[in-house]
Structures are given as C-alpha cells and as structure tokens.
PDB file of C-alpha atoms in Angstrom:
ATOM      1  CA  UNK A   1     217.310 347.257 -22.703  1.00 42.00           C
ATOM      2  CA  UNK A   2     217.373 347.866 -26.452  1.00 45.00           C
ATOM      3  CA  UNK A   3     214.824 350.050 -28.206  1.00 42.00           C
ATOM      4  CA  UNK A   4     213.259 346.922 -29.700  1.00 66.00           C
ATOM      5  CA  UNK A   5     212.788 345.124 -26.406  1.00 80.00           C
ATOM      6  CA  UNK A   6     209.431 345.349 -24.601  1.00 84.00           C
ATOM      7  CA  UNK A   7     208.267 344.177 -21.223  1.00 86.00           C
ATOM      8  CA  UNK A   8     205.621 341.520 -20.872  1.00 87.00           C
ATOM      9  CA  UNK A   9     203.017 344.115 -19.903  1.00 88.00           C
ATOM     10  CA  UNK A  10     203.660 346.203 -23.010  1.00 90.00           C
ATOM     11  CA  UNK A  11     203.531 343.177 -25.305  1.00 90.00           C
ATOM     12  CA  UNK A  12     200.336 341.929 -23.650  1.00 90.00           C
ATOM     13  CA  UNK A  13     198.629 345.268 -24.275  1.00 91.00           C
ATOM     14  CA  UNK A  14     199.831 345.407 -27.894  1.00 89.00           C
ATOM     15  CA  UNK A  15     198.689 341.835 -28.624  1.00 89.00           C
ATOM     16  CA  UNK A  16     195.417 342.022 -26.712  1.00 90.00           C
ATOM     17  CA  UNK A  17     196.221 339.074 -24.478  1.00 91.00           C
ATOM     18  CA  UNK A  18     196.768 338.715 -20.770  1.00 91.00           C
ATOM     19  CA  UNK A  19     200.149 338.732 -19.056  1.00 91.00           C
ATOM     20  CA  UNK A  20     199.205 335.351 -17.657  1.00 92.00           C
ATOM     21  CA  UNK A  21     198.860 333.989 -21.223  1.00 92.00           C
ATOM     22  CA  UNK A  22     202.360 335.174 -22.108  1.00 92.00           C
ATOM     23  CA  UNK A  23     203.727 333.650 -18.921  1.00 91.00           C
ATOM     24  CA  UNK A  24     202.049 330.330 -19.863  1.00 92.00           C
ATOM     25  CA  UNK A  25     203.546 330.403 -23.367  1.00 91.00           C
ATOM     26  CA  UNK A  26     206.955 330.959 -21.789  1.00 90.00           C
ATOM     27  CA  UNK A  27     206.495 328.155 -19.244  1.00 89.00           C
ATOM     28  CA  UNK A  28     205.597 325.566 -21.886  1.00 90.00           C
ATOM     29  CA  UNK A  29     208.382 326.713 -24.182  1.00 89.00           C
ATOM     30  CA  UNK A  30     206.105 327.989 -26.921  1.00 90.00           C
ATOM     31  CA  UNK A  31     207.310 331.583 -26.742  1.00 90.00           C
ATOM     32  CA  UNK A  32     210.391 332.158 -24.626  1.00 87.00           C
ATOM     33  CA  UNK A  33     211.482 335.799 -24.752  1.00 86.00           C
ATOM     34  CA  UNK A  34     215.099 336.204 -25.725  1.00 75.00           C
ATOM     35  CA  UNK A  35     215.941 338.933 -23.257  1.00 74.00           C
ATOM     36  CA  UNK A  36     215.863 339.615 -19.551  1.00 76.00           C
ATOM     37  CA  UNK A  37     216.230 342.885 -17.742  1.00 72.00           C
ATOM     38  CA  UNK A  38     218.863 343.407 -15.074  1.00 68.00           C
ATOM     39  CA  UNK A  39     216.167 342.658 -12.507  1.00 70.00           C
ATOM     40  CA  UNK A  40     215.126 339.435 -14.257  1.00 72.00           C
ATOM     41  CA  UNK A  41     211.964 340.601 -16.038  1.00 78.00           C
ATOM     42  CA  UNK A  42     211.107 339.138 -19.413  1.00 80.00           C
ATOM     43  CA  UNK A  43     211.985 341.287 -22.399  1.00 87.00           C
ATOM     44  CA  UNK A  44     210.479 340.601 -25.835  1.00 88.00           C
ATOM     45  CA  UNK A  45     212.341 341.438 -29.027  1.00 87.00           C
ATOM     46  CA  UNK A  46     210.781 342.270 -32.368  1.00 86.00           C
ATOM     47  CA  UNK A  47     211.277 338.652 -33.438  1.00 87.00           C
ATOM     48  CA  UNK A  48     209.456 337.503 -30.278  1.00 89.00           C
ATOM     49  CA  UNK A  49     206.524 339.792 -31.052  1.00 89.00           C
ATOM     50  CA  UNK A  50     206.337 338.548 -34.632  1.00 88.00           C
ATOM     51  CA  UNK A  51     206.380 334.973 -33.355  1.00 90.00           C
ATOM     52  CA  UNK A  52     203.579 335.838 -30.938  1.00 91.00           C
ATOM     53  CA  UNK A  53     201.568 337.244 -33.842  1.00 89.00           C
ATOM     54  CA  UNK A  54     201.892 333.920 -35.647  1.00 89.00           C
ATOM     55  CA  UNK A  55     200.840 332.027 -32.508  1.00 91.00           C
ATOM     56  CA  UNK A  56     197.771 334.201 -32.017  1.00 90.00           C
ATOM     57  CA  UNK A  57     196.918 333.921 -35.702  1.00 87.00           C
ATOM     58  CA  UNK A  58     196.869 330.136 -35.520  1.00 87.00           C
ATOM     59  CA  UNK A  59     194.975 330.223 -32.215  1.00 87.00           C
ATOM     60  CA  UNK A  60     192.316 332.297 -33.990  1.00 84.00           C
ATOM     61  CA  UNK A  61     192.090 329.487 -36.543  1.00 81.00           C
ATOM     62  CA  UNK A  62     191.427 327.085 -33.639  1.00 81.00           C
ATOM     63  CA  UNK A  63     194.798 325.296 -33.719  1.00 85.00           C
ATOM     64  CA  UNK A  64     195.799 323.803 -30.381  1.00 88.00           C
ATOM     65  CA  UNK A  65     199.082 324.846 -28.774  1.00 90.00           C
ATOM     66  CA  UNK A  66     200.882 321.576 -29.535  1.00 90.00           C
ATOM     67  CA  UNK A  67     199.992 321.885 -33.227  1.00 87.00           C
ATOM     68  CA  UNK A  68     201.184 325.488 -33.225  1.00 88.00           C
ATOM     69  CA  UNK A  69     204.457 324.373 -31.631  1.00 89.00           C
ATOM     70  CA  UNK A  70     204.951 321.880 -34.469  1.00 88.00           C
ATOM     71  CA  UNK A  71     204.117 324.534 -37.068  1.00 85.00           C
ATOM     72  CA  UNK A  72     206.653 326.976 -35.640  1.00 85.00           C
ATOM     73  CA  UNK A  73     209.305 324.266 -35.592  1.00 85.00           C
ATOM     74  CA  UNK A  74     208.603 323.224 -39.194  1.00 84.00           C
ATOM     75  CA  UNK A  75     210.932 325.212 -41.401  1.00 80.00           C
ATOM     76  CA  UNK A  76     209.831 323.386 -44.578  1.00 79.00           C
ATOM     77  CA  UNK A  77     206.275 324.807 -44.635  1.00 77.00           C
ATOM     78  CA  UNK A  78     205.188 328.411 -44.855  1.00 80.00           C
ATOM     79  CA  UNK A  79     202.129 330.073 -43.356  1.00 79.00           C
ATOM     80  CA  UNK A  80     200.591 330.014 -46.832  1.00 83.00           C
ATOM     81  CA  UNK A  81     201.035 326.242 -46.949  1.00 82.00           C
ATOM     82  CA  UNK A  82     199.363 325.958 -43.559  1.00 78.00           C
ATOM     83  CA  UNK A  83     196.492 328.186 -44.637  1.00 79.00           C
ATOM     84  CA  UNK A  84     195.826 326.006 -47.674  1.00 84.00           C
ATOM     85  CA  UNK A  85     195.850 322.945 -45.432  1.00 78.00           C
ATOM     86  CA  UNK A  86     193.523 324.553 -42.914  1.00 75.00           C
ATOM     87  CA  UNK A  87     191.174 325.674 -45.675  1.00 82.00           C
ATOM     88  CA  UNK A  88     190.969 322.107 -46.937  1.00 84.00           C
ATOM     89  CA  UNK A  89     190.276 320.802 -43.437  1.00 76.00           C
ATOM     90  CA  UNK A  90     187.593 323.413 -42.839  1.00 77.00           C
ATOM     91  CA  UNK A  91     185.970 322.624 -46.181  1.00 85.00           C
ATOM     92  CA  UNK A  92     185.855 318.936 -45.257  1.00 83.00           C
ATOM     93  CA  UNK A  93     184.423 319.795 -41.831  1.00 78.00           C
ATOM     94  CA  UNK A  94     181.731 321.971 -43.407  1.00 83.00           C
ATOM     95  CA  UNK A  95     180.817 319.139 -45.773  1.00 82.00           C
ATOM     96  CA  UNK A  96     180.541 316.725 -42.833  1.00 79.00           C
ATOM     97  CA  UNK A  97     178.361 319.165 -40.909  1.00 77.00           C
ATOM     98  CA  UNK A  98     176.135 319.721 -43.939  1.00 76.00           C
ATOM     99  CA  UNK A  99     175.751 315.963 -44.293  1.00 70.00           C
ATOM    100  CA  UNK A 100     174.858 315.733 -40.611  1.00 69.00           C
ATOM    101  CA  UNK A 101     172.254 318.484 -40.990  1.00 66.00           C
ATOM    102  CA  UNK A 102     170.771 316.680 -44.000  1.00 62.00           C
ATOM    103  CA  UNK A 103     170.647 313.437 -42.016  1.00 58.00           C
ATOM    104  CA  UNK A 104     168.933 315.185 -39.093  1.00 57.00           C
ATOM    105  CA  UNK A 105     166.394 316.779 -41.458  1.00 59.00           C
ATOM    106  CA  UNK A 106     165.718 313.392 -43.027  1.00 60.00           C
ATOM    107  CA  UNK A 107     165.199 311.817 -39.617  1.00 57.00           C
ATOM    108  CA  UNK A 108     162.876 314.635 -38.535  1.00 54.00           C
ATOM    109  CA  UNK A 109     160.858 314.172 -41.736  1.00 56.00           C
ATOM    110  CA  UNK A 110     160.653 310.442 -41.097  1.00 54.00           C
ATOM    111  CA  UNK A 111     159.370 311.103 -37.586  1.00 53.00           C
ATOM    112  CA  UNK A 112     156.836 313.536 -39.089  1.00 54.00           C
ATOM    113  CA  UNK A 113     155.407 310.592 -41.032  1.00 52.00           C
ATOM    114  CA  UNK A 114     155.437 308.398 -37.925  1.00 53.00           C
ATOM    115  CA  UNK A 115     158.233 306.194 -39.279  1.00 55.00           C
ATOM    116  CA  UNK A 116     160.333 305.006 -36.347  1.00 53.00           C
ATOM    117  CA  UNK A 117     162.588 302.555 -38.176  1.00 50.00           C
ATOM    118  CA  UNK A 118     166.339 302.959 -38.027  1.00 54.00           C
ATOM    119  CA  UNK A 119     167.996 304.412 -41.167  1.00 50.00           C
ATOM    120  CA  UNK A 120     169.283 300.908 -41.990  1.00 46.00           C
ATOM    121  CA  UNK A 121     165.808 299.399 -41.637  1.00 48.00           C
ATOM    122  CA  UNK A 122     164.273 302.160 -43.782  1.00 47.00           C
ATOM    123  CA  UNK A 123     166.860 301.441 -46.462  1.00 43.00           C
ATOM    124  CA  UNK A 124     165.966 297.743 -46.382  1.00 46.00           C
ATOM    125  CA  UNK A 125     162.235 298.424 -46.546  1.00 44.00           C
ATOM    126  CA  UNK A 126     162.022 301.390 -48.908  1.00 43.00           C
ATOM    127  CA  UNK A 127     165.370 301.381 -50.703  1.00 44.00           C
ATOM    128  CA  UNK A 128     165.688 304.517 -52.801  1.00 42.00           C
ATOM    129  CA  UNK A 129     161.911 304.917 -52.567  1.00 44.00           C
ATOM    130  CA  UNK A 130     162.023 307.213 -49.530  1.00 47.00           C
ATOM    131  CA  UNK A 131     158.645 308.253 -48.196  1.00 49.00           C
ATOM    132  CA  UNK A 132     159.969 310.844 -45.788  1.00 48.00           C
ATOM    133  CA  UNK A 133     161.345 313.088 -48.541  1.00 49.00           C
ATOM    134  CA  UNK A 134     157.843 314.486 -49.094  1.00 50.00           C
ATOM    135  CA  UNK A 135     156.933 314.627 -45.411  1.00 50.00           C
ATOM    136  CA  UNK A 136     157.058 318.416 -45.127  1.00 52.00           C
ATOM    137  CA  UNK A 137     154.697 318.839 -48.094  1.00 53.00           C
ATOM    138  CA  UNK A 138     152.406 316.109 -46.807  1.00 54.00           C
ATOM    139  CA  UNK A 139     152.264 317.598 -43.320  1.00 54.00           C
ATOM    140  CA  UNK A 140     151.540 321.039 -44.750  1.00 55.00           C
ATOM    141  CA  UNK A 141     148.622 319.620 -46.720  1.00 56.00           C
ATOM    142  CA  UNK A 142     147.175 317.128 -44.221  1.00 56.00           C
ATOM    143  CA  UNK A 143     148.913 317.834 -40.908  1.00 54.00           C
ATOM    144  CA  UNK A 144     146.539 318.360 -38.005  1.00 61.00           C
ATOM    145  CA  UNK A 145     143.723 316.359 -39.575  1.00 70.00           C
ATOM    146  CA  UNK A 146     142.278 313.351 -37.784  1.00 80.00           C
ATOM    147  CA  UNK A 147     143.299 311.037 -40.617  1.00 77.00           C
ATOM    148  CA  UNK A 148     146.883 312.334 -40.511  1.00 74.00           C
ATOM    149  CA  UNK A 149     147.032 311.690 -36.772  1.00 78.00           C
ATOM    150  CA  UNK A 150     145.609 308.191 -37.245  1.00 83.00           C
ATOM    151  CA  UNK A 151     148.161 307.451 -39.926  1.00 79.00           C
ATOM    152  CA  UNK A 152     151.114 308.597 -37.834  1.00 75.00           C
ATOM    153  CA  UNK A 153     149.888 306.764 -34.757  1.00 79.00           C
ATOM    154  CA  UNK A 154     149.576 303.470 -36.618  1.00 82.00           C
ATOM    155  CA  UNK A 155     152.804 303.933 -38.578  1.00 77.00           C
ATOM    156  CA  UNK A 156     154.752 304.648 -35.404  1.00 76.00           C
ATOM    157  CA  UNK A 157     154.034 301.127 -34.144  1.00 78.00           C
ATOM    158  CA  UNK A 158     155.242 299.339 -37.298  1.00 78.00           C
ATOM    159  CA  UNK A 159     158.390 297.262 -37.239  1.00 78.00           C
ATOM    160  CA  UNK A 160     160.561 296.658 -40.281  1.00 73.00           C
ATOM    161  CA  UNK A 161     158.651 293.408 -40.866  1.00 79.00           C
ATOM    162  CA  UNK A 162     155.342 295.272 -40.715  1.00 80.00           C
ATOM    163  CA  UNK A 163     156.546 297.806 -43.270  1.00 77.00           C
ATOM    164  CA  UNK A 164     157.699 295.011 -45.560  1.00 80.00           C
ATOM    165  CA  UNK A 165     154.197 293.557 -45.436  1.00 84.00           C
ATOM    166  CA  UNK A 166     152.651 296.967 -46.128  1.00 84.00           C
ATOM    167  CA  UNK A 167     154.981 297.542 -49.068  1.00 81.00           C
ATOM    168  CA  UNK A 168     154.248 294.067 -50.423  1.00 84.00           C
ATOM    169  CA  UNK A 169     150.485 294.695 -50.215  1.00 88.00           C
ATOM    170  CA  UNK A 170     150.857 298.052 -51.940  1.00 85.00           C
ATOM    171  CA  UNK A 171     152.989 296.554 -54.699  1.00 84.00           C
ATOM    172  CA  UNK A 172     150.499 293.752 -55.374  1.00 89.00           C
ATOM    173  CA  UNK A 173     147.606 296.224 -55.611  1.00 91.00           C
ATOM    174  CA  UNK A 174     149.496 298.609 -57.887  1.00 88.00           C
ATOM    175  CA  UNK A 175     150.640 295.724 -60.084  1.00 88.00           C
ATOM    176  CA  UNK A 176     147.050 294.538 -60.491  1.00 92.00           C
ATOM    177  CA  UNK A 177     146.020 298.064 -61.529  1.00 92.00           C
ATOM    178  CA  UNK A 178     148.927 298.216 -63.976  1.00 90.00           C
ATOM    179  CA  UNK A 179     148.221 294.786 -65.460  1.00 92.00           C
ATOM    180  CA  UNK A 180     144.562 295.680 -65.961  1.00 94.00           C
ATOM    181  CA  UNK A 181     145.451 298.973 -67.624  1.00 93.00           C
ATOM    182  CA  UNK A 182     148.002 297.316 -69.901  1.00 91.00           C
ATOM    183  CA  UNK A 183     145.424 294.663 -70.801  1.00 94.00           C
ATOM    184  CA  UNK A 184     143.046 297.388 -71.918  1.00 94.00           C
ATOM    185  CA  UNK A 185     140.421 296.654 -69.262  1.00 96.00           C
ATOM    186  CA  UNK A 186     138.383 299.807 -68.540  1.00 96.00           C
ATOM    187  CA  UNK A 187     138.836 301.327 -65.097  1.00 95.00           C
ATOM    188  CA  UNK A 188     135.072 301.060 -64.624  1.00 95.00           C
ATOM    189  CA  UNK A 189     135.090 297.282 -65.132  1.00 96.00           C
ATOM    190  CA  UNK A 190     133.982 295.405 -61.963  1.00 95.00           C
ATOM    191  CA  UNK A 191     137.290 293.527 -61.950  1.00 95.00           C
ATOM    192  CA  UNK A 192     139.234 296.791 -61.645  1.00 96.00           C
ATOM    193  CA  UNK A 193     136.719 298.252 -59.195  1.00 96.00           C
ATOM    194  CA  UNK A 194     137.355 295.212 -57.003  1.00 96.00           C
ATOM    195  CA  UNK A 195     141.038 296.143 -56.972  1.00 95.00           C
ATOM    196  CA  UNK A 196     140.049 299.672 -55.949  1.00 96.00           C
ATOM    197  CA  UNK A 197     138.006 298.214 -53.083  1.00 96.00           C
ATOM    198  CA  UNK A 198     140.987 296.153 -52.003  1.00 95.00           C
ATOM    199  CA  UNK A 199     143.055 299.354 -52.084  1.00 95.00           C
ATOM    200  CA  UNK A 200     140.522 301.139 -49.867  1.00 94.00           C
ATOM    201  CA  UNK A 201     140.532 298.309 -47.351  1.00 95.00           C
ATOM    202  CA  UNK A 202     144.325 298.299 -47.355  1.00 92.00           C
ATOM    203  CA  UNK A 203     144.384 302.001 -46.406  1.00 90.00           C
ATOM    204  CA  UNK A 204     141.629 301.461 -43.847  1.00 91.00           C
ATOM    205  CA  UNK A 205     143.445 298.575 -42.202  1.00 90.00           C
ATOM    206  CA  UNK A 206     147.005 299.860 -42.402  1.00 87.00           C
ATOM    207  CA  UNK A 207     146.833 303.645 -42.095  1.00 84.00           C
ATOM    208  CA  UNK A 208     143.580 305.452 -41.365  1.00 87.00           C
ATOM    209  CA  UNK A 209     139.809 305.221 -41.496  1.00 89.00           C
ATOM    210  CA  UNK A 210     138.903 305.174 -45.150  1.00 91.00           C
ATOM    211  CA  UNK A 211     135.246 305.344 -46.074  1.00 92.00           C
ATOM    212  CA  UNK A 212     134.249 305.968 -49.666  1.00 93.00           C
ATOM    213  CA  UNK A 213     134.285 309.739 -49.296  1.00 92.00           C
ATOM    214  CA  UNK A 214     137.812 309.582 -47.933  1.00 90.00           C
ATOM    215  CA  UNK A 215     138.829 307.219 -50.707  1.00 93.00           C
ATOM    216  CA  UNK A 216     137.578 309.744 -53.247  1.00 92.00           C
ATOM    217  CA  UNK A 217     139.854 312.375 -51.676  1.00 88.00           C
ATOM    218  CA  UNK A 218     142.777 309.975 -51.861  1.00 86.00           C
ATOM    219  CA  UNK A 219     142.001 309.385 -55.519  1.00 89.00           C
ATOM    220  CA  UNK A 220     142.109 313.130 -56.191  1.00 88.00           C
ATOM    221  CA  UNK A 221     145.564 313.342 -54.627  1.00 82.00           C
ATOM    222  CA  UNK A 222     146.690 310.465 -56.853  1.00 81.00           C
ATOM    223  CA  UNK A 223     145.361 312.213 -59.926  1.00 81.00           C
ATOM    224  CA  UNK A 224     147.189 315.423 -58.967  1.00 77.00           C
ATOM    225  CA  UNK A 225     150.358 313.390 -58.297  1.00 68.00           C
ATOM    226  CA  UNK A 226     150.377 314.518 -54.668  1.00 58.00           C
ATOM    227  CA  UNK A 227     150.948 311.067 -53.269  1.00 53.00           C
ATOM    228  CA  UNK A 228     153.558 310.701 -50.535  1.00 47.00           C
ATOM    229  CA  UNK A 229     156.514 309.125 -52.323  1.00 43.00           C
ATOM    230  CA  UNK A 230     156.532 307.670 -55.814  1.00 53.00           C
ATOM    231  CA  UNK A 231     153.781 309.059 -58.034  1.00 70.00           C
ATOM    232  CA  UNK A 232     151.764 306.543 -60.005  1.00 79.00           C
ATOM    233  CA  UNK A 233     152.604 308.155 -63.324  1.00 80.00           C
ATOM    234  CA  UNK A 234     156.260 307.475 -62.540  1.00 78.00           C
ATOM    235  CA  UNK A 235     155.365 303.785 -62.685  1.00 78.00           C
ATOM    236  CA  UNK A 236     153.483 304.082 -65.962  1.00 84.00           C
ATOM    237  CA  UNK A 237     152.091 307.156 -67.751  1.00 86.00           C
ATOM    238  CA  UNK A 238     148.345 307.392 -67.256  1.00 88.00           C
ATOM    239  CA  UNK A 239     148.268 305.072 -64.244  1.00 88.00           C
ATOM    240  CA  UNK A 240     147.239 307.826 -61.824  1.00 89.00           C
ATOM    241  CA  UNK A 241     144.176 308.616 -63.977  1.00 92.00           C
ATOM    242  CA  UNK A 242     143.346 304.946 -64.290  1.00 93.00           C
ATOM    243  CA  UNK A 243     143.472 304.397 -60.515  1.00 93.00           C
ATOM    244  CA  UNK A 244     141.463 307.571 -59.940  1.00 93.00           C
ATOM    245  CA  UNK A 245     138.730 306.425 -62.328  1.00 95.00           C
ATOM    246  CA  UNK A 246     138.624 302.968 -60.715  1.00 96.00           C
ATOM    247  CA  UNK A 247     138.340 304.408 -57.181  1.00 95.00           C
ATOM    248  CA  UNK A 248     135.601 306.850 -58.182  1.00 95.00           C
ATOM    249  CA  UNK A 249     133.679 304.130 -60.045  1.00 96.00           C
ATOM    250  CA  UNK A 250     133.969 301.790 -57.061  1.00 95.00           C
ATOM    251  CA  UNK A 251     132.782 304.466 -54.634  1.00 94.00           C
ATOM    252  CA  UNK A 252     129.748 305.183 -56.808  1.00 93.00           C
ATOM    253  CA  UNK A 253     129.027 301.474 -57.107  1.00 91.00           C
ATOM    254  CA  UNK A 254     129.217 300.823 -53.375  1.00 86.00           C
ATOM    255  CA  UNK A 255     127.320 303.948 -52.381  1.00 77.00           C
ATOM    256  CA  UNK A 256     124.479 302.957 -54.716  1.00 60.00           C
ATOM    257  CA  UNK A 257     124.128 299.577 -53.027  1.00 46.00           C
TER     258      UNK A 257
END
C-alpha cells in the first residue's frame, strides 16, 4: 500500500459518509477505487478522494447520481461551468416558486371575498379589474361583520354567468352616474337620486342587506376611495364625490318619506 492509498473506512470517516455509500458508488461504477490490498480490500488514491469530493459536492447541490456520472465523464466542462448552469437553474426554480406563491396568495384572497370561480373564469369576468387584490384590506376593515359574512355567502354561490350579470349591472349604474355628472346634473337632482336608489337595491339584492344607513356607510367608503377594486375616481375625477352626494341625498329623501 502506498502512502497515498487509504482504506474504505478511512475515506468514509474523512468524507463524512458511510462505508455502505462508498460501496454503492463502487458497485454502480461511479467511484471505483484504483487500488486493492493483497487481501482484496478497496484502496483509495488521492485522485479517488478528490473525485469523491466532487461527487459529494454535486450531491450537496441536489444532483442525482446519473447526472453526476455524466458531469464526471464530461471533459469539456469545468466545475465552474456547472456551477453557473446550476445557479441559472436554481434562479429559474426560485422564480417559478415565487410565481406559485403569488398564485396561491391570489387564490386565498379570492376565497376571502367568497369568489369561487376558476382563475380562467375570473379573467373572463373581471379581466385586469381584479377584486381579490384588495381582499386583505377589505377583510381587515369589514371582516367579521354580518354584512361581510352575507356578502361572502352570496358571492360564493355565483357562477361565471352570475358574475357577468353583476358586473353588467354595476357598469350600467356607474355609467348613468358618469353621464349625469358629465351632463352637469346636480347629484341632488331626483334623476340622479333615482340612480342611487337603484345602486342601493343592487347591493341589497346581490351582496348584502342594504338599508339607507348601510348605504350611507358605503357612500363614505366610496368617498374615501376604499372601494374593493377600481376606485370611482379612477373612472373619472370627482365621480366618487358625486356618487357620495347622490347616495346621501337619496337616503335623506327616502328617510323623510
């Protein structure tokens, strides 16, 4: 035995692996020690130990044994080349995992709002106008309230067709508000107050009980741009104030009746 040759037990202790692991590497031809003692025991040279270090290094990076075998056989690429490749693969994997986490968060937020549509159906119904993006803020503000529970319960039963109807109703109401504002009709005009009443009934029918006191609270959230989703001032500057004034005027009108 030369001074550079070590038995399998010595190499196992130096490398921090089991003798059984070294025997397995030998059996599959991944690391076949160059030497044998007179009694037939495996003897590892310095080159064998250095090769084992490379194997264990790649195992630490989660390469499988067949890939490591190919790496060791590839004389055209260096360990540095492999490290750059592995770094790129890990970066891509991290990006995929981050995208998956974002998708899970989005789905959890959608469920928070009671939306049970598939992602494809939500895209068809809402497009880039994604209600669930503000779910965490909405739940923090209203979560636990009876109205919030009513809203989620009703929303959880809606199909894609139902949501399309809801969105169509909302769009018609908002367009009537916008047309009235652009026409210079005061928010306190009976015509505009009638639109506010239609808006209240829409909420009452589609989402939650909405008496005039509740409608006032909704109006305040509109004015503060705390609406779930697209704020009214994003549609047209001043629209949130206009809708607020119309809702308040309508509530006062109806409560005086």
